[in-house]
Amino acid sequence: MSGSASSKAPVRSRLLHESTLELIEEDKETSSNKENFSGEIIPMRKFMLSDFDIGRPLGKGQFGRVYLAREKKTGFIVALKILFKSQILKNGVEHQIRREIEIQTHLRHPNVLCMYAYFYDDEKIYFILEFAARGELYKALQKHHHFDERTAATYMAQLAAAFIYCHAKKVIHRDIKPENLLLSLTGDIKIADFGWSVHAPSLKRKTMCGTLDYLPPEMLDRKTYDSTVDLWCLGILCYEFLVGNPPFESETAKETYSRIRKVQVEFPEHLSDLAKDFILKLLQKNPSDRMSLQEMLEHPWIEKNAKTRSK
């Protein structure tokens, strides 16, 4: 459930292999000074629900709801994500929620949805999030069935820039898909859901997580992996932007696994050769063979099609 989430998007198969390690209740303060990834102390103001005027609902998810809200003192408009502790405990995702807070409150990039702060009471946890006025990118994809190459390339360039920033902070997302992306008032993309993300200074992980259609081969084979899993997911995402569905989507999970392992990609005729080349350079079975984020930005398909502020 993102800052402008909706319950109407179909639920994709997910893998829940993360263990429950910590409780949200561990901190008794509603918010406090925090260290960012470089060890710098960031002062955080304490909030409570009475600080906000609550507006219309923006969406709902498994653990709660998202509302448009206004901070009374400043008049600042935000998305207030309200999670029910009972649902979090019932589903054993306390560690996932804590990690989402720790990571997203420290990320500041134009294409990453900002989590300004968080607070909680006896029953609920509240995320104060940047309001993405155009809502879910997934809804736009459903409406148009697929994006034209100029739109898709623009989104991919913005995502590449965002991931250059995230990876420099040692953050691996691990669950990029249209449902986890929002659009700002100006149409810029915002990465919104960091529930499966991890801050991994060692950059070697083995947890199997994410969404079935987007899983890279190394996760399927239970091998250690690093930030290159995000490159694979960006390749899947680009294909879905241009075609309307993921490349390895099948009737059964077994068939999907098989197609992923074989990197069995079929392209429709309307895609340009440059678009196909861009996708295939990301969907490499060997992680070290995948195009880098900087190479994405320099690829001829991006240079030809992506809109920039100056264009």
PDB file of C-alpha atoms in Angstrom:
ATOM      1  CA  MET A   1       0.000   0.000   0.000  1.00  0.00           C
ATOM      2  CA  SER A   2       1.629   3.188  -1.192  1.00  0.00           C
ATOM      3  CA  GLY A   3       1.067   6.879  -0.631  1.00  0.00           C
ATOM      4  CA  SER A   4      -1.808   6.883  -3.078  1.00  0.00           C
ATOM      5  CA  ALA A   5      -2.648   3.191  -3.199  1.00  0.00           C
ATOM      6  CA  SER A   6      -5.827   1.540  -4.374  1.00  0.00           C
ATOM      7  CA  SER A   7      -7.514  -1.753  -3.630  1.00  0.00           C
ATOM      8  CA  LYS A   8      -8.631  -2.165  -7.251  1.00  0.00           C
ATOM      9  CA  ALA A   9      -5.281  -3.279  -8.630  1.00  0.00           C
ATOM     10  CA  PRO A  10      -5.140  -7.082  -8.942  1.00  0.00           C
ATOM     11  CA  VAL A  11      -3.030  -8.803  -6.322  1.00  0.00           C
ATOM     12  CA  ARG A  12       0.027 -10.476  -7.815  1.00  0.00           C
ATOM     13  CA  SER A  13       1.609 -13.577  -6.385  1.00  0.00           C
ATOM     14  CA  ARG A  14       4.058 -12.617  -3.645  1.00  0.00           C
ATOM     15  CA  LEU A  15       6.668 -14.528  -1.708  1.00  0.00           C
ATOM     16  CA  LEU A  16       6.741 -14.004   2.053  1.00  0.00           C
ATOM     17  CA  HIS A  17      10.043 -15.465   3.237  1.00  0.00           C
ATOM     18  CA  GLU A  18      11.159 -12.677   5.585  1.00  0.00           C
ATOM     19  CA  SER A  19      11.372 -13.717   9.248  1.00  0.00           C
ATOM     20  CA  THR A  20       9.795 -11.675  12.040  1.00  0.00           C
ATOM     21  CA  LEU A  21      12.609 -10.329  14.187  1.00  0.00           C
ATOM     22  CA  GLU A  22      11.554  -7.109  15.901  1.00  0.00           C
ATOM     23  CA  LEU A  23       8.451  -5.380  17.285  1.00  0.00           C
ATOM     24  CA  ILE A  24       7.343  -1.882  16.436  1.00  0.00           C
ATOM     25  CA  GLU A  25       6.697  -1.441  20.162  1.00  0.00           C
ATOM     26  CA  GLU A  26      10.434  -1.556  20.900  1.00  0.00           C
ATOM     27  CA  ASP A  27      10.731   2.271  20.774  1.00  0.00           C
ATOM     28  CA  LYS A  28       8.580   3.994  23.386  1.00  0.00           C
ATOM     29  CA  GLU A  29       9.030   7.439  21.810  1.00  0.00           C
ATOM     30  CA  THR A  30       6.683   8.330  18.932  1.00  0.00           C
ATOM     31  CA  SER A  31       9.682   9.625  17.018  1.00  0.00           C
ATOM     32  CA  SER A  32      13.192  10.635  17.952  1.00  0.00           C
ATOM     33  CA  ASN A  33      16.530  11.753  16.619  1.00  0.00           C
ATOM     34  CA  LYS A  34      17.807   9.201  14.110  1.00  0.00           C
ATOM     35  CA  GLU A  35      21.133   8.430  12.477  1.00  0.00           C
ATOM     36  CA  ASN A  36      21.138   8.387   8.700  1.00  0.00           C
ATOM     37  CA  PHE A  37      23.208   5.970   6.596  1.00  0.00           C
ATOM     38  CA  SER A  38      26.306   8.133   7.006  1.00  0.00           C
ATOM     39  CA  GLY A  39      25.950   8.320  10.792  1.00  0.00           C
ATOM     40  CA  GLU A  40      24.683  11.909  10.779  1.00  0.00           C
ATOM     41  CA  ILE A  41      22.051  12.783  13.398  1.00  0.00           C
ATOM     42  CA  ILE A  42      18.728  13.945  11.933  1.00  0.00           C
ATOM     43  CA  PRO A  43      16.316  15.701  14.341  1.00  0.00           C
ATOM     44  CA  MET A  44      12.703  14.566  13.874  1.00  0.00           C
ATOM     45  CA  ARG A  45       9.682  16.447  15.131  1.00  0.00           C
ATOM     46  CA  LYS A  46       7.150  14.482  17.169  1.00  0.00           C
ATOM     47  CA  PHE A  47       3.636  14.277  15.717  1.00  0.00           C
ATOM     48  CA  MET A  48       0.226  13.041  16.813  1.00  0.00           C
ATOM     49  CA  LEU A  49      -3.021  12.438  14.936  1.00  0.00           C
ATOM     50  CA  SER A  50      -4.576  15.671  16.246  1.00  0.00           C
ATOM     51  CA  ASP A  51      -1.917  17.600  14.288  1.00  0.00           C
ATOM     52  CA  PHE A  52      -3.721  16.739  11.049  1.00  0.00           C
ATOM     53  CA  ASP A  53      -6.997  17.437   9.284  1.00  0.00           C
ATOM     54  CA  ILE A  54      -7.932  14.140   7.613  1.00  0.00           C
ATOM     55  CA  GLY A  55      -9.373  14.322   4.105  1.00  0.00           C
ATOM     56  CA  ARG A  56     -10.579  11.857   1.501  1.00  0.00           C
ATOM     57  CA  PRO A  57      -9.304   8.279   1.379  1.00  0.00           C
ATOM     58  CA  LEU A  58      -6.643   7.652  -1.252  1.00  0.00           C
ATOM     59  CA  GLY A  59      -6.676   3.878  -0.991  1.00  0.00           C
ATOM     60  CA  LYS A  60      -6.491   0.859   1.233  1.00  0.00           C
ATOM     61  CA  GLY A  61      -4.356  -2.231   1.609  1.00  0.00           C
ATOM     62  CA  GLN A  62      -3.865  -5.323   3.688  1.00  0.00           C
ATOM     63  CA  PHE A  63      -2.653  -3.510   6.793  1.00  0.00           C
ATOM     64  CA  GLY A  64      -4.592  -0.234   6.709  1.00  0.00           C
ATOM     65  CA  ARG A  65      -5.559   2.841   4.700  1.00  0.00           C
ATOM     66  CA  VAL A  66      -4.104   5.983   3.140  1.00  0.00           C
ATOM     67  CA  TYR A  67      -5.742   9.397   3.460  1.00  0.00           C
ATOM     68  CA  LEU A  68      -5.146  12.844   2.082  1.00  0.00           C
ATOM     69  CA  ALA A  69      -4.267  15.020   5.079  1.00  0.00           C
ATOM     70  CA  ARG A  70      -3.225  18.551   5.985  1.00  0.00           C
ATOM     71  CA  GLU A  71      -0.834  19.436   8.773  1.00  0.00           C
ATOM     72  CA  LYS A  72      -2.738  22.065  10.745  1.00  0.00           C
ATOM     73  CA  LYS A  73       0.153  24.292  11.773  1.00  0.00           C
ATOM     74  CA  THR A  74       1.682  24.727   8.316  1.00  0.00           C
ATOM     75  CA  GLY A  75      -1.188  23.751   5.989  1.00  0.00           C
ATOM     76  CA  PHE A  76       1.179  21.302   4.289  1.00  0.00           C
ATOM     77  CA  ILE A  77      -0.604  18.588   2.270  1.00  0.00           C
ATOM     78  CA  VAL A  78       0.548  14.997   2.798  1.00  0.00           C
ATOM     79  CA  ALA A  79      -0.601  11.415   2.380  1.00  0.00           C
ATOM     80  CA  LEU A  80      -1.168   9.843   5.796  1.00  0.00           C
ATOM     81  CA  LYS A  81      -0.722   6.089   5.735  1.00  0.00           C
ATOM     82  CA  ILE A  82      -2.413   4.446   8.735  1.00  0.00           C
ATOM     83  CA  LEU A  83      -1.436   0.865   9.582  1.00  0.00           C
ATOM     84  CA  PHE A  84      -3.227  -1.313  12.113  1.00  0.00           C
ATOM     85  CA  LYS A  85      -0.863  -2.961  14.587  1.00  0.00           C
ATOM     86  CA  SER A  86      -3.213  -5.935  14.943  1.00  0.00           C
ATOM     87  CA  GLN A  87      -2.870  -6.732  11.219  1.00  0.00           C
ATOM     88  CA  ILE A  88       0.894  -6.238  11.290  1.00  0.00           C
ATOM     89  CA  LEU A  89       1.256  -8.639  14.222  1.00  0.00           C
ATOM     90  CA  LYS A  90      -1.204 -11.124  12.715  1.00  0.00           C
ATOM     91  CA  ASN A  91       0.828 -11.290   9.495  1.00  0.00           C
ATOM     92  CA  GLY A  92       4.232 -11.279  11.202  1.00  0.00           C
ATOM     93  CA  VAL A  93       5.629  -8.305   9.273  1.00  0.00           C
ATOM     94  CA  GLU A  94       6.886  -6.169  12.167  1.00  0.00           C
ATOM     95  CA  HIS A  95      10.476  -6.332  10.932  1.00  0.00           C
ATOM     96  CA  GLN A  96       9.404  -5.407   7.408  1.00  0.00           C
ATOM     97  CA  ILE A  97       7.546  -2.316   8.652  1.00  0.00           C
ATOM     98  CA  ARG A  98      10.445  -1.238  10.854  1.00  0.00           C
ATOM     99  CA  ARG A  99      12.885  -1.613   7.973  1.00  0.00           C
ATOM    100  CA  GLU A 100      10.615   0.372   5.643  1.00  0.00           C
ATOM    101  CA  ILE A 101      10.629   3.236   8.163  1.00  0.00           C
ATOM    102  CA  GLU A 102      14.384   3.122   8.706  1.00  0.00           C
ATOM    103  CA  ILE A 103      15.142   3.149   4.987  1.00  0.00           C
ATOM    104  CA  GLN A 104      12.522   5.503   3.573  1.00  0.00           C
ATOM    105  CA  THR A 105      12.900   8.243   6.196  1.00  0.00           C
ATOM    106  CA  HIS A 106      16.547   8.578   5.147  1.00  0.00           C
ATOM    107  CA  LEU A 107      16.088   8.730   1.378  1.00  0.00           C
ATOM    108  CA  ARG A 108      15.766  12.115  -0.325  1.00  0.00           C
ATOM    109  CA  HIS A 109      15.572  12.061  -4.128  1.00  0.00           C
ATOM    110  CA  PRO A 110      13.130  13.653  -6.619  1.00  0.00           C
ATOM    111  CA  ASN A 111      12.004  10.210  -7.805  1.00  0.00           C
ATOM    112  CA  VAL A 112      11.675   8.577  -4.375  1.00  0.00           C
ATOM    113  CA  LEU A 113       8.477   9.200  -2.401  1.00  0.00           C
ATOM    114  CA  CYS A 114       9.487  11.065   0.728  1.00  0.00           C
ATOM    115  CA  MET A 115       8.545   9.735   4.168  1.00  0.00           C
ATOM    116  CA  TYR A 116       8.727  12.907   6.235  1.00  0.00           C
ATOM    117  CA  ALA A 117       8.183  11.239   9.609  1.00  0.00           C
ATOM    118  CA  TYR A 118       6.187   8.592  11.444  1.00  0.00           C
ATOM    119  CA  PHE A 119       4.428   8.218  14.782  1.00  0.00           C
ATOM    120  CA  TYR A 120       2.172   5.706  16.504  1.00  0.00           C
ATOM    121  CA  ASP A 121      -0.349   5.168  19.268  1.00  0.00           C
ATOM    122  CA  ASP A 122      -1.667   2.084  21.044  1.00  0.00           C
ATOM    123  CA  GLU A 123      -3.467   0.680  17.990  1.00  0.00           C
ATOM    124  CA  LYS A 124      -1.982   2.237  14.849  1.00  0.00           C
ATOM    125  CA  ILE A 125       1.225   3.320  13.120  1.00  0.00           C
ATOM    126  CA  TYR A 126       1.179   6.472  10.977  1.00  0.00           C
ATOM    127  CA  PHE A 127       3.472   7.281   8.034  1.00  0.00           C
ATOM    128  CA  ILE A 128       3.584  10.945   6.953  1.00  0.00           C
ATOM    129  CA  LEU A 129       4.263  10.681   3.222  1.00  0.00           C
ATOM    130  CA  GLU A 130       4.707  12.962   0.254  1.00  0.00           C
ATOM    131  CA  PHE A 131       1.410  13.313  -1.639  1.00  0.00           C
ATOM    132  CA  ALA A 132       1.680  12.068  -5.234  1.00  0.00           C
ATOM    133  CA  ALA A 133      -1.220  13.904  -6.870  1.00  0.00           C
ATOM    134  CA  ARG A 134      -1.608  11.726  -9.988  1.00  0.00           C
ATOM    135  CA  GLY A 135      -1.725   8.526  -7.948  1.00  0.00           C
ATOM    136  CA  GLU A 136      -0.722   5.025  -8.951  1.00  0.00           C
ATOM    137  CA  LEU A 137       1.239   4.488 -12.126  1.00  0.00           C
ATOM    138  CA  TYR A 138      -0.432   1.067 -12.342  1.00  0.00           C
ATOM    139  CA  LYS A 139      -3.799   2.735 -12.921  1.00  0.00           C
ATOM    140  CA  ALA A 140      -2.365   4.750 -15.797  1.00  0.00           C
ATOM    141  CA  LEU A 141      -0.911   1.554 -17.284  1.00  0.00           C
ATOM    142  CA  GLN A 142      -4.279  -0.203 -16.969  1.00  0.00           C
ATOM    143  CA  LYS A 143      -6.048   2.736 -18.608  1.00  0.00           C
ATOM    144  CA  HIS A 144      -3.680   2.921 -21.590  1.00  0.00           C
ATOM    145  CA  HIS A 145      -2.921  -0.860 -21.708  1.00  0.00           C
ATOM    146  CA  HIS A 146       0.703   0.021 -22.465  1.00  0.00           C
ATOM    147  CA  PHE A 147       2.829   3.159 -22.718  1.00  0.00           C
ATOM    148  CA  ASP A 148       4.380   4.590 -25.854  1.00  0.00           C
ATOM    149  CA  GLU A 149       8.164   4.426 -26.074  1.00  0.00           C
ATOM    150  CA  ARG A 150       8.690   8.079 -25.215  1.00  0.00           C
ATOM    151  CA  THR A 151       6.696   7.779 -21.982  1.00  0.00           C
ATOM    152  CA  ALA A 152       8.308   4.458 -21.026  1.00  0.00           C
ATOM    153  CA  ALA A 153      11.818   5.774 -21.710  1.00  0.00           C
ATOM    154  CA  THR A 154      11.152   8.863 -19.605  1.00  0.00           C
ATOM    155  CA  TYR A 155      10.046   6.729 -16.674  1.00  0.00           C
ATOM    156  CA  MET A 156      13.022   4.395 -17.064  1.00  0.00           C
ATOM    157  CA  ALA A 157      15.469   7.316 -17.092  1.00  0.00           C
ATOM    158  CA  GLN A 158      13.942   8.681 -13.892  1.00  0.00           C
ATOM    159  CA  LEU A 159      14.113   5.251 -12.271  1.00  0.00           C
ATOM    160  CA  ALA A 160      17.738   4.794 -13.301  1.00  0.00           C
ATOM    161  CA  ALA A 161      18.598   8.123 -11.665  1.00  0.00           C
ATOM    162  CA  ALA A 162      16.704   7.126  -8.508  1.00  0.00           C
ATOM    163  CA  PHE A 163      18.483   3.790  -8.279  1.00  0.00           C
ATOM    164  CA  ILE A 164      21.902   5.334  -8.795  1.00  0.00           C
ATOM    165  CA  TYR A 165      21.079   7.293  -5.634  1.00  0.00           C
ATOM    166  CA  CYS A 166      19.609   4.313  -3.726  1.00  0.00           C
ATOM    167  CA  HIS A 167      22.445   1.952  -4.594  1.00  0.00           C
ATOM    168  CA  ALA A 168      24.984   4.588  -3.566  1.00  0.00           C
ATOM    169  CA  LYS A 169      23.211   4.505  -0.182  1.00  0.00           C
ATOM    170  CA  LYS A 170      23.534   0.672  -0.221  1.00  0.00           C
ATOM    171  CA  VAL A 171      19.758   0.262  -0.506  1.00  0.00           C
ATOM    172  CA  ILE A 172      18.430  -2.619  -2.640  1.00  0.00           C
ATOM    173  CA  HIS A 173      14.704  -2.332  -3.410  1.00  0.00           C
ATOM    174  CA  ARG A 174      13.941  -5.939  -4.480  1.00  0.00           C
ATOM    175  CA  ASP A 175      10.295  -5.345  -5.433  1.00  0.00           C
ATOM    176  CA  ILE A 176      10.031  -2.835  -8.268  1.00  0.00           C
ATOM    177  CA  LYS A 177       6.709  -3.124 -10.154  1.00  0.00           C
ATOM    178  CA  PRO A 178       3.996  -0.726 -11.394  1.00  0.00           C
ATOM    179  CA  GLU A 179       1.960  -1.101  -8.183  1.00  0.00           C
ATOM    180  CA  ASN A 180       4.849   0.328  -6.159  1.00  0.00           C
ATOM    181  CA  LEU A 181       5.241   3.463  -8.267  1.00  0.00           C
ATOM    182  CA  LEU A 182       3.326   6.745  -8.053  1.00  0.00           C
ATOM    183  CA  LEU A 183       3.109   9.853 -10.217  1.00  0.00           C
ATOM    184  CA  SER A 184       3.560  13.416  -8.998  1.00  0.00           C
ATOM    185  CA  LEU A 185       1.465  16.387 -10.109  1.00  0.00           C
ATOM    186  CA  THR A 186       3.991  17.039 -12.881  1.00  0.00           C
ATOM    187  CA  GLY A 187       3.966  13.399 -13.982  1.00  0.00           C
ATOM    188  CA  ASP A 188       7.336  12.439 -12.520  1.00  0.00           C
ATOM    189  CA  ILE A 189       7.714   8.913 -11.200  1.00  0.00           C
ATOM    190  CA  LYS A 190       8.017   8.224  -7.462  1.00  0.00           C
ATOM    191  CA  ILE A 191       9.264   4.953  -5.969  1.00  0.00           C
ATOM    192  CA  ALA A 192       6.766   4.458  -3.163  1.00  0.00           C
ATOM    193  CA  ASP A 193       6.965   1.105  -1.405  1.00  0.00           C
ATOM    194  CA  PHE A 194      10.134   0.057   0.414  1.00  0.00           C
ATOM    195  CA  GLY A 195       8.590  -2.847   2.331  1.00  0.00           C
ATOM    196  CA  TRP A 196      10.945  -5.405   0.758  1.00  0.00           C
ATOM    197  CA  SER A 197      13.962  -3.119   0.624  1.00  0.00           C
ATOM    198  CA  VAL A 198      17.144  -3.728   2.541  1.00  0.00           C
ATOM    199  CA  HIS A 199      20.079  -1.587   3.609  1.00  0.00           C
ATOM    200  CA  ALA A 200      22.938  -3.949   2.812  1.00  0.00           C
ATOM    201  CA  PRO A 201      26.432  -2.467   3.164  1.00  0.00           C
ATOM    202  CA  SER A 202      27.890  -5.898   2.365  1.00  0.00           C
ATOM    203  CA  LEU A 203      25.679  -6.041  -0.747  1.00  0.00           C
ATOM    204  CA  LYS A 204      25.287  -9.831  -0.486  1.00  0.00           C
ATOM    205  CA  ARG A 205      21.844 -11.238   0.372  1.00  0.00           C
ATOM    206  CA  LYS A 206      20.098 -14.584   0.120  1.00  0.00           C
ATOM    207  CA  THR A 207      16.467 -13.854   1.127  1.00  0.00           C
ATOM    208  CA  MET A 208      13.908 -14.825  -1.498  1.00  0.00           C
ATOM    209  CA  CYS A 209      11.327 -12.063  -1.690  1.00  0.00           C
ATOM    210  CA  GLY A 210       9.382  -9.888  -4.099  1.00  0.00           C
ATOM    211  CA  THR A 211       6.764 -10.586  -6.752  1.00  0.00           C
ATOM    212  CA  LEU A 212       6.681 -13.811  -8.749  1.00  0.00           C
ATOM    213  CA  ASP A 213       6.775 -12.360 -12.289  1.00  0.00           C
ATOM    214  CA  TYR A 214       9.717 -10.114 -11.377  1.00  0.00           C
ATOM    215  CA  LEU A 215      11.996 -12.628  -9.626  1.00  0.00           C
ATOM    216  CA  PRO A 216      15.519 -12.833 -11.086  1.00  0.00           C
ATOM    217  CA  PRO A 217      17.107 -16.235 -11.823  1.00  0.00           C
ATOM    218  CA  GLU A 218      19.597 -15.963  -8.942  1.00  0.00           C
ATOM    219  CA  MET A 219      16.749 -15.658  -6.429  1.00  0.00           C
ATOM    220  CA  LEU A 220      14.967 -18.659  -7.924  1.00  0.00           C
ATOM    221  CA  ASP A 221      18.170 -20.682  -7.584  1.00  0.00           C
ATOM    222  CA  ARG A 222      18.658 -19.507  -3.963  1.00  0.00           C
ATOM    223  CA  LYS A 223      22.035 -17.963  -4.782  1.00  0.00           C
ATOM    224  CA  THR A 224      23.469 -14.926  -3.050  1.00  0.00           C
ATOM    225  CA  TYR A 225      22.653 -11.712  -4.864  1.00  0.00           C
ATOM    226  CA  ASP A 226      23.372  -8.000  -4.785  1.00  0.00           C
ATOM    227  CA  SER A 227      21.961  -4.757  -6.168  1.00  0.00           C
ATOM    228  CA  THR A 228      21.904  -6.204  -9.706  1.00  0.00           C
ATOM    229  CA  VAL A 229      18.547  -7.810  -8.816  1.00  0.00           C
ATOM    230  CA  ASP A 230      17.082  -4.318  -9.228  1.00  0.00           C
ATOM    231  CA  LEU A 231      18.512  -4.157 -12.770  1.00  0.00           C
ATOM    232  CA  TRP A 232      16.650  -7.353 -13.669  1.00  0.00           C
ATOM    233  CA  CYS A 233      13.427  -5.930 -12.209  1.00  0.00           C
ATOM    234  CA  LEU A 234      13.866  -2.743 -14.242  1.00  0.00           C
ATOM    235  CA  GLY A 235      14.087  -4.868 -17.380  1.00  0.00           C
ATOM    236  CA  ILE A 236      10.823  -6.631 -16.468  1.00  0.00           C
ATOM    237  CA  LEU A 237       9.235  -3.289 -15.666  1.00  0.00           C
ATOM    238  CA  CYS A 238      10.270  -1.737 -18.975  1.00  0.00           C
ATOM    239  CA  TYR A 239       8.762  -4.689 -20.844  1.00  0.00           C
ATOM    240  CA  GLU A 240       5.515  -4.318 -18.881  1.00  0.00           C
ATOM    241  CA  PHE A 241       5.433  -0.581 -19.610  1.00  0.00           C
ATOM    242  CA  LEU A 242       5.700  -1.233 -23.355  1.00  0.00           C
ATOM    243  CA  VAL A 243       3.620  -4.424 -23.676  1.00  0.00           C
ATOM    244  CA  GLY A 244       1.136  -4.286 -20.785  1.00  0.00           C
ATOM    245  CA  ASN A 245       2.170  -7.462 -18.980  1.00  0.00           C
ATOM    246  CA  PRO A 246       5.417  -9.001 -17.661  1.00  0.00           C
ATOM    247  CA  PRO A 247       7.473 -11.050 -20.157  1.00  0.00           C
ATOM    248  CA  PHE A 248       7.442 -14.345 -18.236  1.00  0.00           C
ATOM    249  CA  GLU A 249       3.798 -14.301 -17.128  1.00  0.00           C
ATOM    250  CA  SER A 250       2.301 -17.814 -17.372  1.00  0.00           C
ATOM    251  CA  GLU A 251      -0.708 -19.761 -16.155  1.00  0.00           C
ATOM    252  CA  THR A 252       1.242 -21.523 -13.400  1.00  0.00           C
ATOM    253  CA  ALA A 253       4.131 -20.583 -11.136  1.00  0.00           C
ATOM    254  CA  LYS A 254       6.090 -23.573 -12.443  1.00  0.00           C
ATOM    255  CA  GLU A 255       5.824 -22.307 -16.023  1.00  0.00           C
ATOM    256  CA  THR A 256       6.840 -18.810 -14.946  1.00  0.00           C
ATOM    257  CA  TYR A 257       9.905 -20.182 -13.118  1.00  0.00           C
ATOM    258  CA  SER A 258      10.882 -22.151 -16.210  1.00  0.00           C
ATOM    259  CA  ARG A 259      10.597 -19.142 -18.519  1.00  0.00           C
ATOM    260  CA  ILE A 260      12.604 -16.964 -16.129  1.00  0.00           C
ATOM    261  CA  ARG A 261      15.423 -19.513 -15.901  1.00  0.00           C
ATOM    262  CA  LYS A 262      15.548 -19.780 -19.709  1.00  0.00           C
ATOM    263  CA  VAL A 263      15.153 -15.985 -20.096  1.00  0.00           C
ATOM    264  CA  GLN A 264      12.463 -16.828 -22.630  1.00  0.00           C
ATOM    265  CA  VAL A 265      11.399 -13.369 -23.883  1.00  0.00           C
ATOM    266  CA  GLU A 266       8.994 -12.821 -26.782  1.00  0.00           C
ATOM    267  CA  PHE A 267       8.526  -9.330 -28.180  1.00  0.00           C
ATOM    268  CA  PRO A 268       5.456  -7.982 -29.999  1.00  0.00           C
ATOM    269  CA  GLU A 269       6.018  -6.463 -33.430  1.00  0.00           C
ATOM    270  CA  HIS A 270       5.288  -2.878 -32.387  1.00  0.00           C
ATOM    271  CA  LEU A 271       8.451  -2.568 -30.268  1.00  0.00           C
ATOM    272  CA  SER A 272      11.444  -0.859 -31.820  1.00  0.00           C
ATOM    273  CA  ASP A 273      14.777  -2.642 -32.093  1.00  0.00           C
ATOM    274  CA  LEU A 274      16.297  -0.137 -29.674  1.00  0.00           C
ATOM    275  CA  ALA A 275      13.611  -0.881 -27.063  1.00  0.00           C
ATOM    276  CA  LYS A 276      14.204  -4.622 -27.430  1.00  0.00           C
ATOM    277  CA  ASP A 277      17.950  -4.129 -27.073  1.00  0.00           C
ATOM    278  CA  PHE A 278      17.457  -2.022 -23.937  1.00  0.00           C
ATOM    279  CA  ILE A 279      15.296  -4.695 -22.289  1.00  0.00           C
ATOM    280  CA  LEU A 280      17.547  -7.604 -23.258  1.00  0.00           C
ATOM    281  CA  LYS A 281      20.627  -5.841 -21.894  1.00  0.00           C
ATOM    282  CA  LEU A 282      18.896  -5.794 -18.487  1.00  0.00           C
ATOM    283  CA  LEU A 283      17.423  -9.302 -18.665  1.00  0.00           C
ATOM    284  CA  GLN A 284      20.744 -11.118 -18.584  1.00  0.00           C
ATOM    285  CA  LYS A 285      20.813 -14.365 -16.605  1.00  0.00           C
ATOM    286  CA  ASN A 286      24.332 -13.658 -15.370  1.00  0.00           C
ATOM    287  CA  PRO A 287      23.996 -10.630 -13.041  1.00  0.00           C
ATOM    288  CA  SER A 288      27.434  -9.311 -13.986  1.00  0.00           C
ATOM    289  CA  ASP A 289      26.344  -9.100 -17.645  1.00  0.00           C
ATOM    290  CA  ARG A 290      23.439  -6.752 -16.946  1.00  0.00           C
ATOM    291  CA  MET A 291      23.614  -3.197 -18.194  1.00  0.00           C
ATOM    292  CA  SER A 292      24.519  -0.778 -15.403  1.00  0.00           C
ATOM    293  CA  LEU A 293      22.317   2.115 -14.300  1.00  0.00           C
ATOM    294  CA  GLN A 294      24.678   4.617 -15.905  1.00  0.00           C
ATOM    295  CA  GLU A 295      24.654   2.570 -19.124  1.00  0.00           C
ATOM    296  CA  MET A 296      20.860   2.697 -19.017  1.00  0.00           C
ATOM    297  CA  LEU A 297      20.976   6.497 -19.054  1.00  0.00           C
ATOM    298  CA  GLU A 298      23.453   6.447 -21.950  1.00  0.00           C
ATOM    299  CA  HIS A 299      21.582   3.843 -24.011  1.00  0.00           C
ATOM    300  CA  PRO A 300      20.456   5.117 -27.468  1.00  0.00           C
ATOM    301  CA  TRP A 301      16.809   4.254 -26.706  1.00  0.00           C
ATOM    302  CA  ILE A 302      16.841   6.516 -23.636  1.00  0.00           C
ATOM    303  CA  GLU A 303      18.769   9.280 -25.377  1.00  0.00           C
ATOM    304  CA  LYS A 304      16.340   9.228 -28.309  1.00  0.00           C
ATOM    305  CA  ASN A 305      13.064   9.008 -26.375  1.00  0.00           C
ATOM    306  CA  ALA A 306      13.336  10.168 -22.775  1.00  0.00           C
ATOM    307  CA  LYS A 307      11.929  13.601 -22.004  1.00  0.00           C
ATOM    308  CA  THR A 308      14.024  15.842 -19.799  1.00  0.00           C
ATOM    309  CA  ARG A 309      13.236  19.126 -18.100  1.00  0.00           C
ATOM    310  CA  SER A 310      14.904  20.971 -20.973  1.00  0.00           C
ATOM    311  CA  LYS A 311      13.088  19.116 -23.770  1.00  0.00           C
TER     312      LYS A 311
END
